[in-house]
Amino acid sequence: MAETPHTVLAVDVYNDKIKHLLDLPAPGTEAGQEARRHPWHGRIQFHRLNIKHDSRLEGLIKMSNLTINLAAICTPADYNTRLLDTIYSNFIDALPVVRYCSENNKRLIHFSTCEVYGKTIGSFLPKDHPLRTVHTTTL
């Protein structure tokens, strides 16, 4: 954003994690001091909505060239304890985004997580099974 003229239409149910990027006085601005502006001043629009059920979503996607979907539960501790919530959040609840991008011929980058949901096959093997042994080679 600092090096390109791109604009961002940001969508989320909260903006607490990106407040520092929005058009607010830059960090370190004191009272009475002229506000320093971020290099991307005026190029981030935040829209508070839930992608699961908000009629504004399609209009925002139509306005964009590229949609990057980052909506996901991405806390490893939740993957095994909230399996269905994770699948819904990271896949099923994102289907409107996928559908609107497809119907409007828009590019989509969909992030989910860097983890595998649920238990791996190794967790079902007996503790003494050779496939559960980690082999290391010293160079």
Tab-separated table of C-alpha atoms in Angstrom:
chain	number	residue	atom	x	y	z
A	1	MET	CA	0.000	0.000	0.000
A	2	ALA	CA	2.851	2.373	0.743
A	3	GLU	CA	4.416	1.732	-2.665
A	4	THR	CA	1.379	1.304	-4.933
A	5	PRO	CA	-1.784	3.275	-5.738
A	6	HIS	CA	-4.067	0.344	-4.815
A	7	THR	CA	-7.217	0.900	-2.790
A	8	VAL	CA	-8.722	-1.526	-0.291
A	9	LEU	CA	-12.346	-2.212	0.584
A	10	ALA	CA	-11.969	-4.002	3.913
A	11	VAL	CA	-14.893	-6.038	5.267
A	12	ASP	CA	-15.188	-7.582	8.729
A	13	VAL	CA	-17.475	-7.715	11.715
A	14	TYR	CA	-14.921	-5.673	13.703
A	15	ASN	CA	-12.096	-3.313	12.817
A	16	ASP	CA	-10.112	-3.587	16.047
A	17	LYS	CA	-7.254	-5.505	14.381
A	18	ILE	CA	-6.758	-2.920	11.624
A	19	LYS	CA	-7.624	0.359	13.370
A	20	HIS	CA	-3.988	1.390	13.203
A	21	LEU	CA	-4.131	1.166	9.387
A	22	LEU	CA	-7.267	3.243	8.911
A	23	ASP	CA	-7.321	7.002	8.461
A	24	LEU	CA	-6.633	7.974	12.011
A	25	PRO	CA	-3.770	10.125	13.226
A	26	ALA	CA	-0.612	8.101	12.860
A	27	PRO	CA	0.950	6.657	16.021
A	28	GLY	CA	2.994	9.221	17.911
A	29	THR	CA	0.799	12.190	16.993
A	30	GLU	CA	0.332	14.362	20.061
A	31	ALA	CA	-2.400	16.864	20.809
A	32	GLY	CA	-1.760	20.150	19.005
A	33	GLN	CA	0.709	18.502	16.624
A	34	GLU	CA	-0.225	18.241	12.958
A	35	ALA	CA	-1.420	14.720	12.243
A	36	ARG	CA	0.962	12.688	10.130
A	37	ARG	CA	-0.831	10.671	7.500
A	38	HIS	CA	-0.201	7.097	6.499
A	39	PRO	CA	1.180	6.703	2.944
A	40	TRP	CA	-2.124	5.015	2.018
A	41	HIS	CA	-4.249	7.856	3.436
A	42	GLY	CA	-7.730	7.788	1.918
A	43	ARG	CA	-7.262	4.432	0.162
A	44	ILE	CA	-8.727	2.043	2.764
A	45	GLN	CA	-12.492	1.899	3.210
A	46	PHE	CA	-13.734	-0.245	6.060
A	47	HIS	CA	-17.202	-1.830	5.842
A	48	ARG	CA	-18.565	-3.497	8.960
A	49	LEU	CA	-20.586	-6.527	7.871
A	50	ASN	CA	-20.827	-10.276	8.188
A	51	ILE	CA	-20.037	-12.105	4.925
A	52	LYS	CA	-22.543	-14.858	5.758
A	53	HIS	CA	-25.659	-12.753	5.335
A	54	ASP	CA	-25.323	-9.164	4.200
A	55	SER	CA	-26.753	-7.894	0.921
A	56	ARG	CA	-23.960	-5.293	0.610
A	57	LEU	CA	-21.332	-8.005	0.023
A	58	GLU	CA	-22.112	-8.561	-3.660
A	59	GLY	CA	-21.964	-4.829	-4.402
A	60	LEU	CA	-18.557	-4.525	-2.749
A	61	ILE	CA	-17.244	-7.514	-4.699
A	62	LYS	CA	-18.572	-6.005	-7.948
A	63	MET	CA	-16.547	-2.842	-7.193
A	64	SER	CA	-13.312	-4.761	-6.683
A	65	ASN	CA	-10.743	-6.209	-9.059
A	66	LEU	CA	-9.541	-8.814	-6.590
A	67	THR	CA	-11.080	-10.312	-3.455
A	68	ILE	CA	-8.806	-11.714	-0.766
A	69	ASN	CA	-10.823	-13.697	1.769
A	70	LEU	CA	-9.075	-13.984	5.134
A	71	ALA	CA	-12.155	-14.887	7.200
A	72	ALA	CA	-11.253	-17.960	9.214
A	73	ILE	CA	-10.803	-19.447	12.633
A	74	CYS	CA	-7.044	-19.701	12.747
A	75	THR	CA	-6.266	-20.669	16.303
A	76	PRO	CA	-4.658	-24.130	16.405
A	77	ALA	CA	-6.167	-24.880	19.819
A	78	ASP	CA	-9.646	-24.536	18.273
A	79	TYR	CA	-9.127	-26.969	15.395
A	80	ASN	CA	-9.756	-30.076	17.489
A	81	THR	CA	-12.157	-28.580	20.024
A	82	ARG	CA	-14.311	-26.549	17.594
A	83	LEU	CA	-14.001	-28.660	14.471
A	84	LEU	CA	-17.407	-27.853	12.945
A	85	ASP	CA	-17.120	-24.132	13.765
A	86	THR	CA	-13.745	-24.127	12.020
A	87	ILE	CA	-15.061	-25.889	8.913
A	88	TYR	CA	-18.032	-23.516	8.749
A	89	SER	CA	-15.971	-20.376	9.280
A	90	ASN	CA	-13.150	-21.297	6.938
A	91	PHE	CA	-15.206	-22.904	4.161
A	92	ILE	CA	-18.999	-22.947	4.287
A	93	ASP	CA	-19.526	-19.364	5.517
A	94	ALA	CA	-17.210	-18.157	2.728
A	95	LEU	CA	-19.386	-19.640	-0.026
A	96	PRO	CA	-21.219	-16.333	-0.690
A	97	VAL	CA	-17.845	-14.719	-1.388
A	98	VAL	CA	-16.927	-17.515	-3.800
A	99	ARG	CA	-20.338	-17.364	-5.495
A	100	TYR	CA	-20.299	-13.564	-5.953
A	101	CYS	CA	-16.741	-13.632	-7.290
A	102	SER	CA	-17.666	-16.393	-9.730
A	103	GLU	CA	-20.915	-14.756	-10.884
A	104	ASN	CA	-19.192	-11.407	-11.402
A	105	ASN	CA	-16.011	-12.796	-13.000
A	106	LYS	CA	-13.779	-11.483	-10.194
A	107	ARG	CA	-10.510	-12.941	-9.011
A	108	LEU	CA	-10.454	-14.557	-5.560
A	109	ILE	CA	-7.629	-15.521	-3.247
A	110	HIS	CA	-9.022	-17.612	-0.391
A	111	PHE	CA	-6.947	-18.156	2.722
A	112	SER	CA	-7.986	-20.692	5.285
A	113	THR	CA	-5.257	-21.786	7.673
A	114	CYS	CA	-1.818	-23.306	7.555
A	115	GLU	CA	-3.044	-26.261	9.595
A	116	VAL	CA	-4.777	-29.562	8.869
A	117	TYR	CA	-8.128	-29.899	10.613
A	118	GLY	CA	-8.741	-32.762	12.969
A	119	LYS	CA	-6.339	-35.511	13.888
A	120	THR	CA	-3.642	-36.803	11.595
A	121	ILE	CA	-3.451	-40.476	10.687
A	122	GLY	CA	-0.435	-40.800	12.963
A	123	SER	CA	-2.582	-40.051	15.992
A	124	PHE	CA	-4.545	-43.254	15.353
A	125	LEU	CA	-1.462	-45.477	15.245
A	126	PRO	CA	-0.242	-47.340	18.341
A	127	LYS	CA	2.329	-45.324	20.278
A	128	ASP	CA	5.112	-47.796	19.422
A	129	HIS	CA	4.326	-47.943	15.674
A	130	PRO	CA	7.403	-47.157	13.481
A	131	LEU	CA	5.503	-44.479	11.509
A	132	ARG	CA	5.113	-42.449	14.719
A	133	THR	CA	8.895	-42.325	15.174
A	134	VAL	CA	10.563	-39.144	14.029
A	135	HIS	CA	13.771	-39.879	12.147
A	136	THR	CA	16.476	-37.241	11.918
A	137	THR	CA	19.673	-37.286	9.938
A	138	THR	CA	22.768	-35.430	11.029
A	139	LEU	CA	24.718	-33.800	8.218
